Amino acid sequence: MNTTDNILLRAIVYCGPSANRRHCLTLASACYFSRMRKRGETVMAAAAAEKSTKEKLLSTLDDIEVLSRELIEMLALSRTQKLPQPGEDTDILELLVQRDKEFQELMQTAVEQGKVHQEMQALEKEVEKRDSDIQQLQKQLKEAEHILATAVYQAKEKLKSIEKARKGSISSEEIIKYAHRISASNAVCAPLNWVPGDPRRPYPTDLEMRSGILGNMSNMPTNGVNGHLPGDALAAGRLPDILTPQYPWQSADVSMGILPPHHGNDFGLEPPGHNKENEDDVEAMSTDSSSSSSDSD
Amino acid sequence: MTQKPLDENMAAAEPVLEEAEDYSFLPIIHDIIKCMDKDGPDVHQELNKLKTKLQEAREQISAMPGVDTSPALQESNLRSLREQVRTKNQLLQKYKSLCMFDIPKPS
């Protein structure tokens, strides 16, 4: 048992049956408190070391209160009766001085801890500011990532389209060739000198069909007459390349749109527009609303 | 009576008391004992002073910031906070100075 307990127990014994009940209770509680504290320090040394400064301060203050009260009451009693234990008040005083010194040291520690606490608060504010900066940066990076991901996706889609187009590519010369053929028959646009009454049509007329390959199927040799076939069927692009005769407008040197579609004069065909019967046939055909060039848009 | 040794002890403690008088209770106790010796009427007044000072000390301790932890734990928290600030500053500096569009040259 330490000195504190000794003093307190002797104080309880000294009080005796005539002592103030409250005084005994105070002493008993102080003794109990001191013993419990001692046990705590013995059994849980690590836990005692982690005790907060506030707890230590309050505990020391309680001790000072108890000891000062005890000292004062002991001195008051010593006036009327003799102390059973001489020097006990000295012991209490020494303990009081010791506790007071501890209290002052703890208060000094508390003041320093207060300064550290202020520094910690400033650091916490800085940490909060950095956190908000990092969140802002994260938001911007996320946005940039989204934009870049969209751009990369679109670029990949474009590359796929390019690859697909490359696989099914057609030479420009061939496309231009077909364009020439289509436009040479005046199927997309009327000739510049076409007037109402002109027998020419953007589709093969009856006469032209009859004079074509289909019409002369049984009579036509496989290579055609001198290798030449009626030009309109060719101009309409209905013949495969292998049967393509060599016409002047098919060469690269020939400019576009020179030859009219009805170049049957080159092959000995009468232009149907000059024959009245043919004209009637043409007119009869042209009366059909679906084939009327004047109605077509 | 052991009053004389008592006074000697109080006197010995006085130089220490002068340094941190704000937090010491010994002067008040000394005054109380003096009044008791003189049998003056101010004993109760001095006792009330002691009681008031104890109460004020308790209130002051409760209001003091940063005393809820031990000094060692507080020091550890402080180190941790400093480390956090340093790390976050480094991270921000790194990302702000980083060019996102550097294309590494093929070796």
CSV table of C-alpha atoms in Angstrom, one decimal:
chain,number,residue,atom,x,y,z
A,1,MET,CA,0.0,0.0,0.0
A,2,ASN,CA,1.4,3.4,-0.9
A,3,THR,CA,1.8,6.4,1.2
A,4,THR,CA,-1.5,7.9,0.1
A,5,ASP,CA,-3.4,4.9,1.1
A,6,ASN,CA,-1.6,4.8,4.4
A,7,ILE,CA,-2.5,8.3,5.2
A,8,LEU,CA,-6.0,8.0,4.2
A,9,LEU,CA,-6.6,4.8,6.1
A,10,ARG,CA,-5.1,6.3,9.2
A,11,ALA,CA,-7.3,9.3,8.8
A,12,ILE,CA,-10.4,7.0,8.7
A,13,VAL,CA,-9.2,5.2,11.8
A,14,TYR,CA,-8.4,8.4,13.5
A,15,CYS,CA,-11.8,9.8,12.8
A,16,GLY,CA,-13.4,7.2,15.0
A,17,PRO,CA,-17.1,6.9,15.8
A,18,SER,CA,-17.5,10.6,16.6
A,19,ALA,CA,-16.2,11.8,13.3
A,20,ASN,CA,-18.3,13.4,10.7
A,21,ARG,CA,-20.0,10.8,8.5
A,22,ARG,CA,-19.4,12.8,5.4
A,23,HIS,CA,-15.8,13.1,6.3
A,24,CYS,CA,-15.4,9.4,6.7
A,25,LEU,CA,-17.2,8.8,3.4
A,26,THR,CA,-14.9,11.3,1.7
A,27,LEU,CA,-11.9,9.6,3.1
A,28,ALA,CA,-13.2,6.1,2.3
A,29,SER,CA,-14.0,7.1,-1.3
A,30,ALA,CA,-10.6,8.7,-1.7
A,31,CYS,CA,-8.9,5.6,-0.3
A,32,TYR,CA,-11.0,3.4,-2.6
A,33,PHE,CA,-10.2,5.7,-5.5
A,34,SER,CA,-6.5,5.6,-4.8
A,35,ARG,CA,-6.5,1.8,-4.4
A,36,MET,CA,-8.4,1.3,-7.6
A,37,ARG,CA,-6.1,3.7,-9.4
A,38,LYS,CA,-3.1,1.8,-8.1
A,39,ARG,CA,-4.6,-1.5,-9.3
A,40,GLY,CA,-5.4,0.0,-12.7
A,41,GLU,CA,-1.8,1.2,-13.0
A,42,THR,CA,-0.4,-2.2,-12.0
A,43,VAL,CA,-2.7,-4.4,-14.1
A,44,MET,CA,-3.0,-2.2,-17.2
A,45,ALA,CA,0.3,-0.3,-17.4
A,46,ALA,CA,-0.2,0.3,-21.1
A,47,ALA,CA,-3.7,1.5,-20.7
A,48,ALA,CA,-2.6,3.9,-18.0
A,49,ALA,CA,0.0,5.3,-20.3
A,50,GLU,CA,-2.6,6.0,-22.9
A,51,LYS,CA,-4.8,7.9,-20.4
A,52,SER,CA,-5.7,11.3,-21.8
A,53,THR,CA,-4.3,14.5,-20.3
A,54,LYS,CA,-7.8,15.6,-19.3
A,55,GLU,CA,-8.3,12.4,-17.2
A,56,LYS,CA,-5.0,12.8,-15.5
A,57,LEU,CA,-5.7,16.5,-14.8
A,58,LEU,CA,-9.1,15.8,-13.3
A,59,SER,CA,-7.8,12.9,-11.3
A,60,THR,CA,-4.9,15.0,-9.9
A,61,LEU,CA,-7.4,17.7,-9.1
A,62,ASP,CA,-9.6,15.3,-7.2
A,63,ASP,CA,-6.5,14.2,-5.2
A,64,ILE,CA,-5.6,17.8,-4.4
A,65,GLU,CA,-9.1,18.5,-3.2
A,66,VAL,CA,-9.2,15.4,-1.0
A,67,LEU,CA,-5.8,16.0,0.5
A,68,SER,CA,-6.3,19.7,1.1
A,69,ARG,CA,-9.6,19.0,2.8
A,70,GLU,CA,-8.0,16.3,4.9
A,71,LEU,CA,-5.1,18.6,5.8
A,72,ILE,CA,-7.4,21.4,6.8
A,73,GLU,CA,-9.6,19.2,8.9
A,74,MET,CA,-6.7,17.5,10.5
A,75,LEU,CA,-5.2,20.9,11.5
A,76,ALA,CA,-8.6,22.0,12.8
A,77,LEU,CA,-8.9,18.9,14.9
A,78,SER,CA,-5.4,19.1,16.1
A,79,ARG,CA,-6.2,22.3,17.9
A,80,THR,CA,-8.6,20.5,20.2
A,81,GLN,CA,-7.0,17.1,20.5
A,82,LYS,CA,-3.7,15.5,20.1
A,83,LEU,CA,-2.9,13.7,16.8
A,84,PRO,CA,-2.5,10.0,17.3
A,85,GLN,CA,0.1,9.9,14.6
A,86,PRO,CA,2.6,12.8,14.8
A,87,GLY,CA,4.0,13.9,11.5
A,88,GLU,CA,0.9,12.7,9.7
A,89,ASP,CA,0.0,16.2,8.7
A,90,THR,CA,3.5,16.6,7.3
A,91,ASP,CA,3.0,13.5,5.2
A,92,ILE,CA,-0.3,14.8,3.9
A,93,LEU,CA,1.4,18.1,3.1
A,94,GLU,CA,4.2,16.5,1.2
A,95,LEU,CA,1.7,14.5,-0.8
A,96,LEU,CA,-0.3,17.7,-1.4
A,97,VAL,CA,2.8,19.5,-2.6
A,98,GLN,CA,3.7,16.5,-4.9
A,99,ARG,CA,0.2,16.5,-6.3
A,100,ASP,CA,0.2,20.2,-6.9
A,101,LYS,CA,3.5,19.9,-8.7
A,102,GLU,CA,2.1,17.1,-10.9
A,103,PHE,CA,-0.9,19.3,-11.6
A,104,GLN,CA,1.2,22.2,-12.7
A,105,GLU,CA,3.3,19.9,-15.0
A,106,LEU,CA,0.1,18.5,-16.4
A,107,MET,CA,-1.3,21.9,-17.0
A,108,GLN,CA,1.9,22.9,-18.8
A,109,THR,CA,1.5,19.8,-21.0
A,110,ALA,CA,-2.1,20.7,-21.6
A,111,VAL,CA,-1.1,24.2,-22.8
A,112,GLU,CA,1.4,22.7,-25.2
A,113,GLN,CA,-1.2,20.2,-26.4
A,114,GLY,CA,-3.5,23.1,-27.0
A,115,LYS,CA,-0.9,24.7,-29.3
A,116,VAL,CA,-0.4,21.3,-31.1
A,117,HIS,CA,-4.1,21.1,-31.4
A,118,GLN,CA,-4.2,24.4,-33.2
A,119,GLU,CA,-1.5,23.2,-35.6
A,120,MET,CA,-3.5,20.1,-36.2
A,121,GLN,CA,-6.6,22.1,-37.0
A,122,ALA,CA,-4.7,24.1,-39.5
A,123,LEU,CA,-3.3,20.9,-41.1
A,124,GLU,CA,-6.8,19.4,-41.2
A,125,LYS,CA,-8.1,22.4,-43.1
A,126,GLU,CA,-5.2,22.1,-45.5
A,127,VAL,CA,-6.0,18.4,-45.9
A,128,GLU,CA,-9.6,19.3,-46.7
A,129,LYS,CA,-8.5,21.8,-49.3
A,130,ARG,CA,-6.2,19.2,-50.9
A,131,ASP,CA,-9.0,16.7,-50.9
A,132,SER,CA,-11.3,19.1,-52.7
A,133,ASP,CA,-8.5,19.9,-55.2
A,134,ILE,CA,-8.0,16.2,-55.8
A,135,GLN,CA,-11.7,15.7,-56.3
A,136,GLN,CA,-11.8,18.6,-58.8
A,137,LEU,CA,-8.9,17.1,-60.7
A,138,GLN,CA,-10.5,13.7,-60.6
A,139,LYS,CA,-13.7,15.1,-62.1
A,140,GLN,CA,-11.8,16.8,-64.9
A,141,LEU,CA,-9.8,13.6,-65.6
A,142,LYS,CA,-13.0,11.7,-65.7
A,143,GLU,CA,-14.5,14.1,-68.2
A,144,ALA,CA,-11.4,14.0,-70.3
A,145,GLU,CA,-11.5,10.2,-70.2
A,146,HIS,CA,-15.1,10.2,-71.4
A,147,ILE,CA,-14.3,12.6,-74.3
A,148,LEU,CA,-11.3,10.6,-75.3
A,149,ALA,CA,-13.2,7.3,-75.1
A,150,THR,CA,-15.9,8.7,-77.3
A,151,ALA,CA,-13.4,10.0,-79.8
A,152,VAL,CA,-11.5,6.7,-79.8
A,153,TYR,CA,-14.7,4.7,-80.3
A,154,GLN,CA,-15.8,7.0,-83.2
A,155,ALA,CA,-12.3,6.7,-84.8
A,156,LYS,CA,-12.5,2.9,-84.5
A,157,GLU,CA,-15.9,2.9,-86.2
A,158,LYS,CA,-14.5,5.1,-89.0
A,159,LEU,CA,-11.5,2.7,-89.4
A,160,LYS,CA,-13.9,-0.2,-89.6
A,161,SER,CA,-15.9,1.6,-92.3
A,162,ILE,CA,-12.7,2.4,-94.2
A,163,GLU,CA,-11.6,-1.2,-94.0
A,164,LYS,CA,-14.9,-2.3,-95.2
A,165,ALA,CA,-14.9,0.1,-98.1
A,166,ARG,CA,-11.3,-0.9,-98.9
A,167,LYS,CA,-12.4,-4.6,-99.2
A,168,GLY,CA,-15.2,-3.8,-101.5
A,169,SER,CA,-13.4,-1.1,-103.4
A,170,ILE,CA,-14.1,-0.3,-107.0
A,171,SER,CA,-11.8,1.5,-109.3
A,172,SER,CA,-12.7,5.0,-110.2
A,173,GLU,CA,-12.2,4.3,-113.8
A,174,GLU,CA,-14.8,1.6,-113.8
A,175,ILE,CA,-17.3,3.8,-112.0
A,176,ILE,CA,-16.7,6.6,-114.5
A,177,LYS,CA,-17.1,4.2,-117.3
A,178,TYR,CA,-20.5,3.2,-116.0
A,179,ALA,CA,-21.4,6.8,-115.5
A,180,HIS,CA,-20.5,7.5,-119.1
A,181,ARG,CA,-22.7,4.6,-120.2
A,182,ILE,CA,-25.6,5.7,-118.1
A,183,SER,CA,-25.4,9.3,-119.1
A,184,ALA,CA,-24.7,8.5,-122.8
A,185,SER,CA,-28.2,7.0,-123.2
A,186,ASN,CA,-29.7,10.3,-122.0
A,187,ALA,CA,-31.5,8.3,-119.3
A,188,VAL,CA,-30.9,10.8,-116.6
A,189,CYS,CA,-31.3,14.0,-118.5
A,190,ALA,CA,-32.9,14.9,-121.8
A,191,PRO,CA,-30.6,15.9,-124.6
A,192,LEU,CA,-30.1,19.6,-124.9
A,193,ASN,CA,-31.8,19.7,-128.3
A,194,TRP,CA,-34.8,17.6,-127.3
A,195,VAL,CA,-38.1,19.1,-128.0
A,196,PRO,CA,-41.6,17.7,-127.6
A,197,GLY,CA,-42.2,15.5,-130.6
A,198,ASP,CA,-38.7,14.1,-130.6
A,199,PRO,CA,-39.0,10.4,-130.8
A,200,ARG,CA,-36.0,9.8,-128.6
A,201,ARG,CA,-36.8,8.3,-125.2
A,202,PRO,CA,-34.7,7.6,-122.1
A,203,TYR,CA,-35.6,3.9,-122.4
A,204,PRO,CA,-35.2,1.6,-125.4
A,205,THR,CA,-38.0,1.9,-127.8
A,206,ASP,CA,-39.8,-0.9,-129.4
A,207,LEU,CA,-37.9,-0.6,-132.6
A,208,GLU,CA,-34.6,-0.6,-130.7
A,209,MET,CA,-35.5,-3.7,-128.8
A,210,ARG,CA,-36.4,-5.5,-131.9
A,211,SER,CA,-33.2,-4.6,-133.5
A,212,GLY,CA,-31.3,-5.5,-130.5
A,213,ILE,CA,-29.8,-8.8,-129.3
A,214,LEU,CA,-33.0,-10.1,-127.7
A,215,GLY,CA,-35.0,-9.3,-130.8
A,216,ASN,CA,-32.5,-11.0,-133.1
A,217,MET,CA,-31.6,-13.8,-130.7
A,218,SER,CA,-32.0,-16.6,-133.2
A,219,ASN,CA,-30.3,-14.8,-136.0
A,220,MET,CA,-27.5,-13.0,-134.2
A,221,PRO,CA,-24.0,-14.6,-134.2
A,222,THR,CA,-22.4,-14.8,-130.7
A,223,ASN,CA,-19.9,-12.0,-131.5
A,224,GLY,CA,-22.5,-9.8,-133.2
A,225,VAL,CA,-22.2,-8.1,-136.6
A,226,ASN,CA,-18.6,-7.3,-137.3
A,227,GLY,CA,-18.2,-7.3,-133.6
A,228,HIS,CA,-20.7,-4.5,-133.4
A,229,LEU,CA,-24.0,-4.5,-131.6
A,230,PRO,CA,-26.8,-1.9,-131.5
A,231,GLY,CA,-25.4,0.9,-129.5
A,232,ASP,CA,-28.5,1.7,-127.4
A,233,ALA,CA,-28.4,-1.7,-125.7
A,234,LEU,CA,-24.8,-1.2,-124.9
A,235,ALA,CA,-25.3,2.4,-123.8
A,236,ALA,CA,-28.0,1.3,-121.4
A,237,GLY,CA,-25.3,-0.8,-119.8
A,238,ARG,CA,-27.1,-4.1,-120.2
A,239,LEU,CA,-24.3,-5.9,-121.8
A,240,PRO,CA,-21.5,-7.6,-120.0
A,241,ASP,CA,-18.0,-6.3,-120.6
A,242,ILE,CA,-16.9,-9.3,-122.6
A,243,LEU,CA,-19.4,-8.4,-125.3
A,244,THR,CA,-18.6,-4.7,-125.2
A,245,PRO,CA,-17.7,-3.5,-128.7
A,246,GLN,CA,-15.2,-0.8,-129.1
A,247,TYR,CA,-17.2,2.4,-129.7
A,248,PRO,CA,-15.5,5.7,-130.0
A,249,TRP,CA,-17.1,7.2,-126.9
A,250,GLN,CA,-15.7,4.4,-124.8
A,251,SER,CA,-12.1,5.5,-125.2
A,252,ALA,CA,-10.6,7.9,-122.7
A,253,ASP,CA,-9.9,10.4,-125.4
A,254,VAL,CA,-13.5,11.0,-126.2
A,255,SER,CA,-15.2,13.7,-124.2
A,256,MET,CA,-18.5,13.1,-122.5
A,257,GLY,CA,-21.9,13.6,-123.9
A,258,ILE,CA,-20.8,14.0,-127.5
A,259,LEU,CA,-22.7,11.2,-129.0
A,260,PRO,CA,-26.4,11.1,-128.8
A,261,PRO,CA,-28.0,7.8,-127.7
A,262,HIS,CA,-29.5,7.3,-131.1
A,263,HIS,CA,-26.3,6.7,-133.0
A,264,GLY,CA,-28.0,3.9,-134.9
A,265,ASN,CA,-27.0,5.8,-138.1
A,266,ASP,CA,-23.5,4.4,-137.5
A,267,PHE,CA,-24.9,0.9,-137.7
A,268,GLY,CA,-27.3,1.4,-140.5
A,269,LEU,CA,-30.4,2.0,-138.5
A,270,GLU,CA,-32.9,4.5,-139.5
A,271,PRO,CA,-33.6,7.1,-136.8
A,272,PRO,CA,-37.1,6.3,-135.8
A,273,GLY,CA,-38.1,9.9,-135.5
A,274,HIS,CA,-38.3,10.3,-139.3
A,275,ASN,CA,-40.7,7.5,-140.0
A,276,LYS,CA,-44.3,8.4,-139.5
A,277,GLU,CA,-45.2,4.8,-138.5
A,278,ASN,CA,-42.5,4.7,-136.0
A,279,GLU,CA,-43.5,8.1,-134.8
A,280,ASP,CA,-47.0,6.8,-134.3
A,281,ASP,CA,-45.6,3.8,-132.5
A,282,VAL,CA,-43.5,6.1,-130.4
A,283,GLU,CA,-46.5,8.4,-129.8
A,284,ALA,CA,-48.6,5.4,-128.9
A,285,MET,CA,-46.0,4.2,-126.5
A,286,SER,CA,-45.5,7.7,-125.2
A,287,THR,CA,-49.2,8.0,-124.4
A,288,ASP,CA,-48.7,5.6,-121.6
A,289,SER,CA,-48.5,7.8,-118.5
A,290,SER,CA,-45.8,5.7,-116.9
A,291,SER,CA,-43.5,6.1,-119.9
A,292,SER,CA,-44.3,9.7,-120.8
A,293,SER,CA,-41.1,11.6,-120.6
A,294,SER,CA,-43.0,14.9,-120.4
A,295,ASP,CA,-44.7,13.6,-117.3
A,296,SER,CA,-41.7,12.0,-115.7
A,297,ASP,CA,-39.7,14.2,-113.4
B,1,MET,CA,1.9,20.6,17.0
B,2,THR,CA,3.8,20.3,13.8
B,3,GLN,CA,3.0,23.8,12.6
B,4,LYS,CA,6.7,24.8,12.4
B,5,PRO,CA,7.7,21.9,10.0
B,6,LEU,CA,4.6,22.7,8.1
B,7,ASP,CA,5.7,26.3,7.6
B,8,GLU,CA,9.1,25.1,6.6
B,9,ASN,CA,7.7,22.8,4.0
B,10,MET,CA,5.5,25.5,2.6
B,11,ALA,CA,8.5,27.8,2.4
B,12,ALA,CA,10.5,25.2,0.6
B,13,ALA,CA,7.8,24.8,-2.0
B,14,GLU,CA,7.4,28.5,-2.5
B,15,PRO,CA,10.2,29.0,-5.1
B,16,VAL,CA,8.6,26.3,-7.2
B,17,LEU,CA,5.2,27.9,-6.8
B,18,GLU,CA,6.3,31.3,-8.0
B,19,GLU,CA,7.1,29.9,-11.4
B,20,ALA,CA,3.6,28.5,-12.0
B,21,GLU,CA,1.4,30.4,-9.7
B,22,ASP,CA,-1.6,30.3,-11.9
B,23,TYR,CA,-2.1,26.6,-11.5
B,24,SER,CA,-1.0,26.1,-7.9
B,25,PHE,CA,-3.4,25.6,-5.0
B,26,LEU,CA,-0.7,25.8,-2.4
B,27,PRO,CA,-0.9,29.6,-1.8
B,28,ILE,CA,-4.6,29.4,-1.1
B,29,ILE,CA,-4.0,26.5,1.3
B,30,HIS,CA,-1.3,28.4,2.9
B,31,ASP,CA,-3.6,31.4,3.4
B,32,ILE,CA,-6.2,29.1,4.9
B,33,ILE,CA,-3.8,27.6,7.4
B,34,LYS,CA,-2.6,31.1,8.4
B,35,CYS,CA,-6.1,32.2,9.0
B,36,MET,CA,-6.7,29.1,11.0
B,37,ASP,CA,-3.7,29.9,13.1
B,38,LYS,CA,-4.8,33.4,13.7
B,39,ASP,CA,-8.4,32.3,14.4
B,40,GLY,CA,-9.5,35.0,12.0
B,41,PRO,CA,-13.0,35.4,10.6
B,42,ASP,CA,-11.7,35.0,7.0
B,43,VAL,CA,-11.3,31.2,7.2
B,44,HIS,CA,-14.6,30.5,5.6
B,45,GLN,CA,-13.9,33.1,2.9
B,46,GLU,CA,-10.6,31.4,2.1
B,47,LEU,CA,-12.2,28.0,2.1
B,48,ASN,CA,-14.7,29.3,-0.4
B,49,LYS,CA,-11.9,30.7,-2.5
B,50,LEU,CA,-10.3,27.3,-2.6
B,51,LYS,CA,-13.6,25.7,-3.5
B,52,THR,CA,-14.2,28.2,-6.3
B,53,LYS,CA,-10.7,27.8,-7.6
B,54,LEU,CA,-11.1,24.0,-7.8
B,55,GLN,CA,-14.3,24.4,-9.6
B,56,GLU,CA,-12.8,26.9,-12.0
B,57,ALA,CA,-9.9,24.6,-12.7
B,58,ARG,CA,-12.3,21.8,-13.5
B,59,GLU,CA,-14.2,24.0,-15.9
B,60,GLN,CA,-11.0,25.2,-17.5
B,61,ILE,CA,-9.8,21.7,-18.0
B,62,SER,CA,-13.1,20.6,-19.6
B,63,ALA,CA,-12.9,23.6,-22.0
B,64,MET,CA,-9.2,23.1,-23.0
B,65,PRO,CA,-8.8,21.9,-26.6
B,66,GLY,CA,-6.6,19.0,-27.5
B,67,VAL,CA,-6.4,17.4,-24.0
B,68,ASP,CA,-8.8,14.5,-24.9
B,69,THR,CA,-5.8,12.4,-26.0
B,70,SER,CA,-2.5,11.7,-24.5
B,71,PRO,CA,0.6,13.6,-25.7
B,72,ALA,CA,2.0,10.6,-27.4
B,73,LEU,CA,-1.2,9.9,-29.3
B,74,GLN,CA,-1.6,13.5,-30.2
B,75,GLU,CA,2.0,13.5,-31.5
B,76,SER,CA,1.2,10.4,-33.6
B,77,ASN,CA,-1.9,12.1,-35.0
B,78,LEU,CA,0.1,15.2,-35.9
B,79,ARG,CA,2.7,13.2,-37.7
B,80,SER,CA,0.0,11.4,-39.6
B,81,LEU,CA,-1.6,14.7,-40.6
B,82,ARG,CA,1.7,16.1,-41.8
B,83,GLU,CA,2.3,13.0,-43.8
B,84,GLN,CA,-1.2,13.2,-45.4
B,85,VAL,CA,-0.6,16.8,-46.4
B,86,ARG,CA,2.8,16.0,-47.8
B,87,THR,CA,1.5,13.0,-49.8
B,88,LYS,CA,-1.5,14.9,-51.2
B,89,ASN,CA,0.7,17.9,-52.2
B,90,GLN,CA,3.0,15.5,-54.0
B,91,LEU,CA,0.1,13.8,-55.8
B,92,LEU,CA,-1.4,17.1,-56.9
B,93,GLN,CA,2.0,18.4,-58.1
B,94,LYS,CA,2.6,15.1,-60.0
B,95,TYR,CA,-0.8,15.2,-61.8
B,96,LYS,CA,-0.7,18.9,-62.6
B,97,SER,CA,2.8,18.7,-64.1
B,98,LEU,CA,2.0,15.5,-66.0
B,99,CYS,CA,1.4,15.8,-69.7
B,100,MET,CA,-1.3,13.4,-70.6
B,101,PHE,CA,-0.6,13.4,-74.3
B,102,ASP,CA,3.0,12.4,-74.4
B,103,ILE,CA,3.3,9.6,-77.0
B,104,PRO,CA,6.3,7.4,-76.3
B,105,LYS,CA,8.6,7.1,-79.3
B,106,PRO,CA,9.0,3.6,-80.7
B,107,SER,CA,12.4,2.3,-79.8
